[in-house]
Every structure is written in C-alpha cells, then in structure tokens.
C-alpha cells in the first residue's frame, strides 16, 4: 500500500465499532473488484494492528444482497490482514438459543443467489476446500474467551444464509429449523469462502437478536427489535473482542487456512 499502513487482523461489523480502535487512520483502498463498502480504519487494539470495515457502509446504506464482498475481502488482504473476525446479527431457529446468545458457528448453509462468490472466474480455475468454513484455531480461542467472560456462548452452530433483504416467511423459517440448522442471517456467505480463497483465517460470531418466525407463536421480527438487541449487545461484543484479539497468536500454528490454495488449482 502506498500509505504504508498495514494490519494483521481484520474486523467486519457495524459502524458503532469505529470508536473501538485506538488512534485510527482512515484508508481508502481500491481493488480490482471496485470499492469496498466504505473506507477502512486501521488502529490498535491491545497493541495489535486491526483494520475495521463496516460491511453495510458507514450509514448502513448497503443491503446484504448488494454488499461488494469481493472488494471488502480484497481490501483487507491488501492491508496485510491474515485473520478476519466477522460478527453478524442472526435470528434463532432454536428455542434454546435466546436473544443475546453468542453462537460461534462452525458450519453454514448457503441459500443465496447471484452473489459474486469467487475471485477465480477463469481462465484460472480453483476448487477451494470448504468442508469446514471457519478457522478452528480462531474458533477455539473465541469459545474459551467467551467462557472466561461468562458470556452466553454457544460453541458450535450452523448458520443458514438467506438472500435478503427481506426476512423469511413462516414456512421458510420452519423448514430451516426442521433441517436442524441453528441460526439464520444474510452475510456469512460469501464472506467466509472469499476469505478462504485469499488464505485468510475467518471467524464468525453470530449475535442472536430474535427468535425467527418459524418458532411456534413467535410474532414477526421487526427491524427495531433487531437494532435494540444489537445495541444492548455492543458493549459485551466490544469486551469480547478486546479480550480475544490479544490472545490471537502472531503466527498461525494449528490451522490450514494459510495454505488453502496449495492443492486447489487445476
């Protein structure tokens, strides 16, 4: 980068996290895939260089189906990021995962359509392994961190990713719950697979904001309800990240994320 600014850890999230970084520097990054959702901010958290990007834009003006995920991930990689932390808001498909729960997803189901989900659209062909979408090293650190902070932390989960921006019908939601899936959101895919193609570790932390409508007797979810729970969770999420980030080792030791392309190219 011409600016000389670099970061080792990337963080996606809402605009409320600008204040999370110390001595932040705004950075504009151009990519072969267009501009990312907004300027990136690079600053310190517990002595670590962290790049932050609001995936929906500074004023939450980009709906989930219009996010330029490729530009967002490429911009992170341009700054030197090797690990991406990607919190997101989700609805619960299970009664035992109430609003306020943190779910560290280990799996996802893609129900989106038309999203640009690869950097390799020919002539170079790559079939990246995606059996386990999220970095096991980061997941283990996150679960241990959440438990140390006595957060309502669920250590595994499958997130179903829908196209949005609308919420599900009752029939759709009941179907997803019937498959044994745990939470439902709109942004986990293709964010995670693009990170894998760039050989970056990716961690999902799903913040449950509501029970989805497929649960019997549940009223339709409202945007106001989601925002209210998210705001209540923000302090806990910031405390969690402030504890997690310094625990991340400088070098990757126990995951294969950094060599995801070693046997993926034809």
Backbone as numpy.savetxt, mean C-alpha at the origin, in Angstrom:
# Nx Ny Nz CAx CAy CAz Cx Cy Cz
19.28 11.13 -9.71 18.44 12.33 -9.71 19.32 13.59 -9.71
18.93 14.55 -10.52 19.69 15.78 -10.60 19.71 16.52 -9.27
18.63 16.35 -8.47 18.54 17.04 -7.20 19.52 16.50 -6.17
19.97 15.26 -6.37 20.86 14.63 -5.41 20.14 14.08 -4.19
18.82 14.22 -4.13 18.04 13.74 -2.99 17.71 12.26 -3.20
17.94 11.47 -2.18 17.64 10.04 -2.26 16.86 9.60 -1.04
16.30 8.40 -1.15 15.56 7.81 -0.02 15.72 6.30 -0.08
15.62 5.65 1.05 15.72 4.19 1.08 14.38 3.51 1.30
13.43 4.24 1.89 12.11 3.69 2.20 11.06 4.60 1.58
10.05 4.00 0.96 8.95 4.75 0.38 7.68 4.54 1.17
6.84 5.56 1.21 5.58 5.50 1.95 4.47 6.10 1.11
3.46 5.29 0.82 2.24 5.79 0.19 1.20 6.03 1.28
0.31 6.99 1.04 -0.71 7.23 2.04 -1.50 8.49 1.74
-2.20 8.96 2.75 -3.01 10.17 2.61 -2.19 11.42 2.87
-2.76 12.56 2.52 -2.03 13.81 2.62 -1.69 14.18 4.07
-2.33 13.58 5.05 -2.06 13.87 6.45 -0.66 13.48 6.89
0.07 12.75 6.04 1.39 12.27 6.43 2.52 13.21 6.02
2.20 14.35 5.42 3.26 15.31 5.13 3.97 15.72 6.42
3.21 15.90 7.49 3.79 16.35 8.76 4.56 15.24 9.46
4.48 14.01 8.94 5.18 12.87 9.54 6.67 12.95 9.32
7.08 13.59 8.22 8.50 13.65 7.86 9.15 14.89 8.47
10.40 14.71 8.93 11.16 15.83 9.46 12.03 16.42 8.34
12.06 17.75 8.28 12.92 18.47 7.33 12.67 17.98 5.90
11.40 17.92 5.51 11.03 17.35 4.21 11.40 18.28 3.06
11.85 17.66 1.97 12.17 18.38 0.74 11.23 17.93 -0.36
10.49 18.85 -0.99 9.61 18.46 -2.10 10.43 18.16 -3.35
10.08 17.08 -4.03 10.82 16.64 -5.22 9.82 16.35 -6.33
10.04 16.92 -7.51 9.25 16.58 -8.69 10.03 15.55 -9.50
9.40 14.42 -9.75 10.05 13.34 -10.49 9.25 13.05 -11.76
9.93 13.17 -12.90 9.31 12.80 -14.16 9.68 11.35 -14.47
8.73 10.62 -15.04 8.97 9.21 -15.34 8.59 8.92 -16.79
9.01 7.78 -17.34 8.59 7.39 -18.69 7.10 7.14 -18.80
6.41 7.11 -17.64 4.99 6.79 -17.63 4.14 7.99 -17.21
4.74 9.16 -17.29 4.02 10.37 -16.92 4.35 10.79 -15.50
3.60 11.76 -15.01 3.85 12.28 -13.67 3.17 11.40 -12.62
3.80 11.25 -11.46 3.13 10.56 -10.36 1.98 11.38 -9.81
1.31 10.85 -8.80 0.10 11.49 -8.27 0.34 12.90 -7.76
1.56 13.19 -7.31 1.87 14.51 -6.78 3.39 14.61 -6.64
3.87 15.72 -6.14 5.27 15.82 -5.76 5.55 14.80 -4.66
6.77 14.28 -4.64 7.21 13.47 -3.53 7.85 14.36 -2.48
7.75 13.97 -1.24 8.45 14.67 -0.16 9.44 13.70 0.46
10.67 14.14 0.59 11.72 13.29 1.17 12.20 13.93 2.47
12.15 13.16 3.53 12.60 13.65 4.83 13.02 12.51 5.72
13.23 12.80 6.98 13.74 11.81 7.92 12.64 11.29 8.84
12.73 10.01 9.14 11.95 9.39 10.20 12.93 8.52 10.98
13.16 8.89 12.23 14.09 8.14 13.09 15.45 7.97 12.41
15.90 9.01 11.73 17.21 8.98 11.09 17.26 8.27 9.74
16.12 7.78 9.25 16.08 7.10 7.96 15.47 8.03 6.92
15.97 7.97 5.70 15.47 8.80 4.62 14.23 8.14 4.01
13.12 8.84 4.07 11.84 8.30 3.64 11.23 9.22 2.59
10.75 8.63 1.50 10.03 9.37 0.46 8.54 9.12 0.63
7.78 10.18 0.69 6.33 10.07 0.87 5.61 10.57 -0.38
4.54 9.84 -0.76 3.72 10.24 -1.90 2.26 9.94 -1.59
1.39 10.96 -1.63 -0.05 10.70 -1.46 -0.61 10.09 -2.74
-1.03 8.84 -2.70 -1.38 8.14 -3.94 -2.60 8.73 -4.62
-3.46 9.43 -3.88 -4.62 10.07 -4.49 -4.40 11.56 -4.78
-3.16 12.02 -4.60 -2.86 13.43 -4.79 -3.03 14.21 -3.49
-2.43 15.37 -3.47 -2.40 16.21 -2.26 -3.81 16.53 -1.76
-4.74 16.76 -2.66 -6.11 17.13 -2.29 -7.10 15.99 -2.51
-6.59 14.76 -2.58 -7.41 13.57 -2.83 -8.30 13.78 -4.05
-7.67 14.17 -5.14 -8.40 14.49 -6.37 -8.35 13.38 -7.41
-7.64 12.29 -7.11 -7.48 11.20 -8.08 -8.20 9.97 -7.58
-9.25 9.52 -8.26 -9.96 8.30 -7.83 -9.08 7.08 -8.02
-9.38 5.99 -7.32 -8.47 4.83 -7.35 -8.26 4.23 -8.73
-9.26 4.28 -9.58 -9.12 3.69 -10.92 -8.34 4.59 -11.87
-7.98 5.81 -11.43 -7.23 6.74 -12.27 -5.82 7.01 -11.75
-5.42 6.34 -10.70 -4.07 6.53 -10.16 -3.05 6.03 -11.18
-2.00 6.80 -11.38 -0.91 6.39 -12.27 0.08 5.56 -11.44
-0.28 4.33 -11.17 0.52 3.48 -10.30 1.94 3.29 -10.85
2.08 3.15 -12.15 3.41 2.94 -12.72 4.31 4.15 -12.46
3.79 5.33 -12.67 4.59 6.52 -12.41 4.94 6.63 -10.92
3.99 6.30 -10.06 4.24 6.39 -8.62 5.38 5.48 -8.18
5.34 4.23 -8.63 6.38 3.28 -8.23 7.71 3.61 -8.89
7.67 4.01 -10.15 8.91 4.36 -10.86 9.59 5.54 -10.18
8.80 6.53 -9.77 9.37 7.70 -9.10 10.06 7.31 -7.80
9.45 6.41 -7.06 10.09 5.92 -5.84 11.43 5.27 -6.15
11.43 4.44 -7.18 12.67 3.74 -7.53 13.74 4.72 -8.01
13.33 5.78 -8.71 14.28 6.80 -9.16 15.00 7.46 -7.98
14.33 7.54 -6.84 14.93 8.14 -5.66 15.79 7.14 -4.88
15.81 5.89 -5.33 16.63 4.90 -4.66 15.89 4.02 -3.68
14.58 4.15 -3.62 13.78 3.38 -2.66 13.89 1.88 -2.96
14.10 1.10 -1.91 14.13 -0.35 -2.03 12.96 -1.02 -1.33
12.34 -0.31 -0.39 11.22 -0.88 0.35 10.07 0.11 0.37
8.88 -0.40 0.11 7.69 0.45 0.05 6.70 0.00 1.12
6.24 0.96 1.92 5.19 0.72 2.90 3.92 1.34 2.35
2.86 0.53 2.25 1.66 0.97 1.54 0.40 0.76 2.37
0.16 1.63 3.37 -1.10 1.54 4.10 -2.27 1.88 3.18
-3.44 1.30 3.47 -4.63 1.65 2.69 -5.88 1.42 3.53
-6.94 2.12 3.18 -8.23 1.96 3.85 -8.99 0.80 3.22
-9.63 -0.02 4.05 -10.38 -1.17 3.56 -11.67 -1.33 4.35
-12.60 -2.08 3.74 -13.78 -2.54 4.45 -13.56 -3.96 4.93
-14.23 -4.33 5.99 -14.08 -5.67 6.55 -15.14 -6.61 5.97
-14.69 -7.80 5.59 -15.60 -8.84 5.12 -15.88 -9.87 6.21
-15.37 -9.62 7.42 -15.51 -10.56 8.54 -15.95 -9.82 9.79
-16.86 -10.44 10.54 -17.35 -9.83 11.77 -16.26 -9.67 12.81
-15.24 -10.56 12.77 -14.19 -10.50 13.78 -13.04 -9.59 13.39
-13.23 -8.80 12.34 -12.27 -7.76 11.98 -12.99 -6.42 12.00
-13.20 -5.86 13.18 -14.00 -4.64 13.31 -13.25 -3.40 12.85
-13.97 -2.30 12.64 -13.30 -1.04 12.33 -12.24 -0.70 13.37
-11.10 -0.22 12.90 -9.97 0.08 13.77 -8.89 -0.97 13.73
-9.20 -2.16 13.15 -8.22 -3.24 13.07 -7.17 -2.93 12.00
-5.92 -3.30 12.29 -4.84 -3.25 11.31 -4.65 -4.67 10.78
-4.78 -4.86 9.49 -4.58 -6.18 8.88 -3.32 -6.14 8.01
-2.35 -7.00 8.34 -1.13 -7.09 7.55 -1.36 -8.18 6.51
-1.82 -7.77 5.34 -2.22 -8.74 4.31 -1.01 -9.52 3.80
-1.24 -10.82 3.59 -0.22 -11.65 2.95 -0.65 -12.10 1.57
-1.93 -11.87 1.21 -2.44 -12.26 -0.09 -3.39 -11.20 -0.63
-3.61 -11.25 -1.95 -4.62 -10.38 -2.55 -5.31 -11.11 -3.70
-6.50 -10.62 -4.03 -7.24 -11.09 -5.19 -7.57 -9.87 -6.04
-7.16 -9.90 -7.29 -7.36 -8.76 -8.19 -8.69 -8.88 -8.91
-9.58 -7.92 -8.66 -10.86 -7.85 -9.37 -10.98 -6.54 -10.14
-9.83 -5.93 -10.45 -9.84 -4.69 -11.22 -9.81 -5.00 -12.71
-9.92 -3.98 -13.52 -9.84 -4.16 -14.97 -9.29 -2.89 -15.61
-8.47 -3.09 -16.63 -7.98 -1.97 -17.41 -6.87 -1.17 -16.79
-6.35 -1.58 -15.65 -5.27 -0.84 -15.02 -3.92 -1.28 -15.61
-3.07 -0.32 -15.88 -1.72 -0.65 -16.38 -0.95 -1.32 -15.26
-0.69 -2.62 -15.40 -0.15 -3.37 -14.27 1.20 -4.04 -14.55
1.93 -3.53 -15.55 3.27 -4.05 -15.82 4.12 -2.97 -16.48
5.42 -3.02 -16.18 6.38 -2.17 -16.88 6.87 -2.83 -18.16
6.50 -4.09 -18.37 7.04 -4.87 -19.48 5.91 -5.25 -20.44
5.64 -4.38 -21.38 4.56 -4.60 -22.34 5.10 -4.91 -23.74
6.32 -5.49 -23.80 6.95 -5.84 -25.06 7.84 -4.71 -25.56
8.87 -5.05 -26.34 9.21 -6.41 -26.79 9.85 -7.28 -25.70
10.29 -6.68 -24.59 10.81 -7.49 -23.50 9.64 -8.10 -22.73
9.67 -9.40 -22.49 8.59 -10.11 -21.81 9.10 -10.63 -20.48
8.34 -10.33 -19.42 8.71 -10.74 -18.07 7.49 -11.37 -17.40
7.70 -12.53 -16.78 6.66 -13.19 -15.99 7.15 -13.22 -14.54
6.83 -12.18 -13.79 7.36 -12.06 -12.44 6.57 -12.98 -11.49
7.27 -13.62 -10.57 6.61 -14.44 -9.57 5.81 -13.58 -8.60
4.58 -14.01 -8.32 3.70 -13.19 -7.48 2.88 -14.06 -6.54
3.37 -15.29 -6.29 2.63 -16.20 -5.42 2.41 -15.59 -4.04
3.41 -14.90 -3.54 3.33 -14.21 -2.25 3.56 -12.73 -2.50
2.49 -11.94 -2.58 2.60 -10.57 -3.07 3.40 -9.62 -2.17
3.51 -9.95 -0.87 4.11 -9.00 0.05 5.37 -9.57 0.71
6.29 -8.68 1.00 7.60 -9.07 1.52 7.46 -9.73 2.90
7.93 -10.97 3.04 7.81 -11.65 4.33 8.65 -11.00 5.44
9.79 -10.45 5.08 10.64 -9.79 6.08 9.92 -8.58 6.66
9.35 -7.74 5.80 8.63 -6.56 6.29 7.36 -6.95 7.04
6.69 -7.98 6.57 5.46 -8.43 7.25 5.77 -8.87 8.68
6.80 -9.65 8.86 7.16 -10.12 10.20 7.51 -8.95 11.12
8.25 -7.98 10.59 8.59 -6.80 11.37 7.34 -6.01 11.76
6.41 -5.88 10.80 5.20 -5.10 11.05 4.33 -5.75 12.13
4.17 -7.05 12.04 3.34 -7.76 13.03 3.95 -7.64 14.42
5.27 -7.84 14.53 5.93 -7.72 15.82 5.82 -6.31 16.38
5.96 -5.33 15.50 5.87 -3.93 15.90 4.47 -3.60 16.42
3.43 -4.03 15.68 2.07 -3.78 16.10 1.74 -4.41 17.43
2.23 -5.61 17.65 1.96 -6.28 18.92 2.69 -5.58 20.07
3.90 -5.12 19.82 4.63 -4.39 20.87 3.90 -3.12 21.27
3.19 -2.52 20.33 2.44 -1.30 20.60 1.01 -1.58 21.06
0.67 -2.88 21.20 -0.66 -3.30 21.63 -1.76 -2.80 20.69
-1.45 -2.76 19.40 -2.44 -2.38 18.40 -3.33 -3.58 18.08
-4.56 -3.34 17.63 -5.42 -4.45 17.19 -4.94 -4.98 15.84
-3.91 -5.80 15.87 -3.18 -6.22 14.68 -3.56 -7.63 14.29
-3.99 -7.81 13.04 -4.27 -9.14 12.50 -3.12 -9.52 11.59
-2.43 -10.65 11.85 -1.14 -10.90 11.20 -1.21 -11.39 9.77
-2.36 -11.84 9.29 -2.51 -12.31 7.92 -3.85 -11.85 7.38
-4.00 -11.92 6.07 -5.29 -11.58 5.48 -5.21 -11.53 3.97
-6.33 -11.79 3.35 -6.45 -11.66 1.90 -7.31 -10.45 1.59
-6.75 -9.54 0.82 -7.48 -8.36 0.40 -7.98 -8.53 -1.02
-9.26 -8.31 -1.24 -9.80 -8.31 -2.60 -9.81 -6.86 -3.07
-9.27 -6.64 -4.26 -9.11 -5.29 -4.80 -10.14 -5.08 -5.90
-11.06 -4.15 -5.68 -12.10 -3.87 -6.67 -11.75 -2.60 -7.43
-12.42 -2.42 -8.55 -12.07 -1.33 -9.45 -12.35 0.04 -8.86
-13.51 0.20 -8.21 -13.89 1.52 -7.74 -14.22 2.44 -8.90
-14.54 3.69 -8.65 -14.59 4.28 -7.32 -15.84 3.95 -6.51
-16.80 3.25 -7.10 -18.01 2.92 -6.35 -17.71 1.82 -5.32
-18.57 1.75 -4.29 -18.50 0.65 -3.35 -19.26 -0.55 -3.92
-19.14 -1.70 -3.27 -19.76 -2.94 -3.75 -21.27 -2.95 -3.53
-21.94 -3.75 -4.34 -23.33 -4.09 -4.03 -23.33 -5.11 -2.89
-24.50 -5.32 -2.28 -24.59 -6.32 -1.22 -24.26 -7.72 -1.76
-24.71 -8.01 -2.98 -24.46 -9.33 -3.55 -22.98 -9.54 -3.81
-22.30 -8.52 -4.35 -20.86 -8.63 -4.59 -20.11 -8.84 -3.28
-20.45 -8.03 -2.29 -19.77 -8.11 -1.01 -19.97 -9.48 -0.35
-21.20 -10.00 -0.41 -21.48 -11.32 0.16 -20.70 -12.40 -0.58
-20.54 -12.25 -1.89 -19.76 -13.21 -2.67 -18.31 -13.20 -2.22
-17.73 -12.01 -2.07 -16.33 -11.91 -1.66 -16.13 -12.54 -0.27
-17.05 -12.24 0.64 -16.95 -12.82 1.98 -17.07 -14.34 1.92
-17.95 -14.83 1.03 -18.16 -16.26 0.89 -16.94 -17.00 0.36
-16.04 -16.28 -0.28 -14.81 -16.90 -0.78 -13.76 -17.06 0.31
-14.06 -16.51 1.48 -13.08 -16.56 2.57 -12.10 -15.42 2.58
-12.35 -14.39 1.77 -11.48 -13.22 1.75 -11.79 -12.33 2.94
-10.85 -11.50 3.34 -10.92 -10.83 4.63 -11.28 -9.35 4.57
-10.65 -8.62 3.66 -10.88 -7.18 3.55 -11.04 -6.80 2.09
-11.60 -5.62 1.86 -11.87 -5.17 0.50 -11.43 -3.71 0.35
-10.70 -3.43 -0.73 -10.23 -2.08 -0.98 -10.06 -1.84 -2.47
-9.39 -0.74 -2.82 -9.31 -0.34 -4.22 -7.90 -0.03 -4.70
-6.87 -0.16 -3.85 -5.55 0.31 -4.26 -4.41 -0.70 -4.13
-4.63 -1.86 -3.55 -3.51 -2.80 -3.38 -2.94 -3.28 -4.71
-3.78 -3.32 -5.73 -3.34 -3.77 -7.05 -3.59 -2.66 -8.06
-2.61 -2.34 -8.93 -1.35 -3.04 -9.20 -0.15 -2.52 -8.43
-0.36 -1.76 -7.37 0.76 -1.18 -6.64 1.78 -2.24 -6.24
1.29 -3.37 -5.72 2.18 -4.39 -5.19 2.95 -5.12 -6.28
2.30 -5.44 -7.40 3.01 -6.18 -8.45 4.01 -5.27 -9.17
3.72 -4.00 -9.27 4.68 -3.07 -9.88 5.92 -2.93 -9.00
5.72 -2.92 -7.69 6.87 -2.92 -6.78 7.71 -4.18 -7.00
7.06 -5.32 -7.19 7.78 -6.56 -7.42 8.59 -6.50 -8.71
8.00 -5.94 -9.77 8.72 -5.83 -11.04 9.95 -4.91 -10.92
9.92 -3.99 -9.97 11.06 -3.11 -9.75 11.98 -3.65 -8.65
11.71 -4.89 -8.22 12.52 -5.57 -7.20 12.56 -4.79 -5.89
11.43 -4.16 -5.56 11.29 -3.49 -4.29 10.44 -4.34 -3.35
10.80 -4.35 -2.08 9.95 -4.98 -1.08 8.68 -4.14 -0.91
7.56 -4.80 -0.67 6.30 -4.07 -0.47 5.58 -4.63 0.75
5.11 -3.73 1.59 4.34 -4.08 2.79 2.98 -3.43 2.71
1.93 -4.21 2.87 0.59 -3.67 2.98 0.14 -3.68 4.44
-0.42 -2.56 4.88 -1.11 -2.49 6.16 -2.49 -1.96 5.87
-3.50 -2.82 5.99 -4.87 -2.44 5.66 -5.57 -1.95 6.92
-6.10 -0.75 6.87 -6.78 -0.14 8.01 -8.28 -0.28 7.82
-8.92 -1.09 8.66 -10.35 -1.34 8.52 -11.14 -0.12 8.98
-11.96 0.41 8.08 -12.75 1.61 8.38 -14.22 1.31 8.61
-14.69 0.13 8.15 -16.11 -0.17 8.22 -16.34 -1.65 7.94
-17.54 -2.14 8.27 -17.96 -3.45 7.80 -18.57 -3.28 6.41
-18.15 -4.12 5.47 -18.71 -4.02 4.13 -20.17 -4.48 4.14
-20.92 -4.08 3.11 -22.37 -4.26 3.13 -22.83 -5.70 3.00
-21.92 -6.62 2.64 -22.30 -8.02 2.54 -22.56 -8.67 3.88
-22.10 -8.04 4.96 -22.39 -8.54 6.30 -23.85 -8.28 6.63
-24.53 -9.29 7.09 -25.97 -9.20 7.32 -26.29 -8.07 8.30
-27.23 -7.23 7.90 -27.69 -6.16 8.76 -26.85 -4.90 8.71
-25.80 -4.90 7.89 -24.95 -3.73 7.82 -25.57 -2.66 6.92
-25.59 -1.40 7.36 -26.06 -0.32 6.49 -25.03 -0.03 5.42
-25.41 0.63 4.33 -24.43 1.00 3.30 -23.34 1.88 3.89
-22.11 1.64 3.44 -20.99 2.43 3.91 -21.08 3.84 3.33
-20.63 4.82 4.10 -20.61 6.20 3.63 -19.17 6.70 3.63
-18.90 7.63 2.74 -17.56 8.23 2.69 -17.24 8.93 4.00
-18.25 9.59 4.59 -18.03 10.29 5.85 -17.60 9.33 6.96
-18.19 8.14 6.98 -17.83 7.14 7.97 -16.38 6.70 7.79
-16.00 6.44 6.54 -14.63 6.02 6.25 -13.64 7.08 6.70
-13.90 8.32 6.36 -12.99 9.41 6.71 -12.88 9.56 8.22
-14.00 9.42 8.92 -14.00 9.56 10.37 -13.11 8.52 11.04
-13.22 7.27 10.63 -12.40 6.21 11.22 -10.94 6.39 10.83
-10.69 6.80 9.58 -9.31 7.03 9.15 -8.64 8.10 9.99
-9.36 9.18 10.25 -8.79 10.25 11.06 -8.49 9.78 12.47
-9.38 8.95 13.01 -9.15 8.40 14.35 -7.95 7.47 14.37
-7.70 6.79 13.25 -6.60 5.84 13.17 -5.25 6.50 12.87
-5.27 7.73 12.37 -4.03 8.34 11.89 -2.94 8.42 12.96
-3.31 8.77 14.19 -2.31 8.87 15.25 -1.70 7.50 15.53
-2.53 6.46 15.55 -2.01 5.12 15.79 -1.13 4.65 14.64
-1.52 5.00 13.42 -0.71 4.62 12.26 0.63 5.33 12.28
0.64 6.60 12.63 1.90 7.34 12.70 2.81 6.75 13.78
2.23 6.39 14.93 3.02 5.78 15.99 3.59 4.43 15.53
2.78 3.68 14.80 3.21 2.39 14.28 4.38 2.57 13.30
4.25 3.50 12.37 5.30 3.73 11.38 6.57 4.26 12.03
6.42 5.12 13.03 7.60 5.66 13.72 8.35 4.56 14.45
7.65 3.52 14.86 8.29 2.37 15.51 8.83 1.38 14.50
8.12 1.21 13.39 8.50 0.22 12.39 9.73 0.64 11.59
9.76 1.88 11.12 10.79 2.31 10.18 12.20 2.11 10.72
12.51 2.48 11.97 13.88 2.25 12.45 14.22 0.77 12.64
13.22 -0.11 12.66 13.48 -1.55 12.80 13.86 -2.20 11.46
13.58 -1.52 10.37 13.87 -2.11 9.06 15.38 -2.12 8.85
15.97 -3.28 8.64 17.43 -3.33 8.48 17.88 -2.61 7.21
19.09 -2.11 7.26 19.64 -1.38 6.11 19.79 -2.27 4.89
20.10 -3.53 5.12 20.28 -4.48 4.02 19.21 -5.57 4.09
18.71 -5.95 2.94 17.73 -7.04 2.88 18.46 -8.37 3.10
17.91 -9.19 4.01 18.61 -10.42 4.36 17.79 -11.68 4.13
16.48 -11.60 4.37 15.70 -12.83 4.41 14.56 -12.88 3.39
14.59 -12.02 2.38 13.55 -12.05 1.37 14.20 -12.10 -0.02
13.40 -12.51 -1.00 13.91 -12.61 -2.37 13.40 -11.48 -3.26
12.82 -10.45 -2.65 12.23 -9.36 -3.43 13.26 -8.69 -4.33
14.49 -8.57 -3.84 15.53 -7.87 -4.58 16.05 -8.62 -5.78
15.64 -9.87 -5.95 16.07 -10.64 -7.13 14.87 -11.21 -7.88
13.75 -10.49 -7.84 12.50 -10.99 -8.43 12.60 -11.20 -9.94
13.52 -10.48 -10.60 13.62 -10.59 -12.05 14.70 -11.59 -12.51
15.36 -12.21 -11.54 16.50 -13.07 -11.90 16.10 -14.25 -12.79
14.89 -14.76 -12.63 14.45 -15.87 -13.48 13.09 -15.58 -14.13
12.80 -14.28 -14.31 11.49 -13.89 -14.82 11.48 -13.54 -16.30
12.65 -13.27 -16.87 12.71 -12.82 -18.26 12.81 -14.01 -19.21
12.11 -13.90 -20.34 12.20 -14.93 -21.37 13.41 -14.66 -22.28
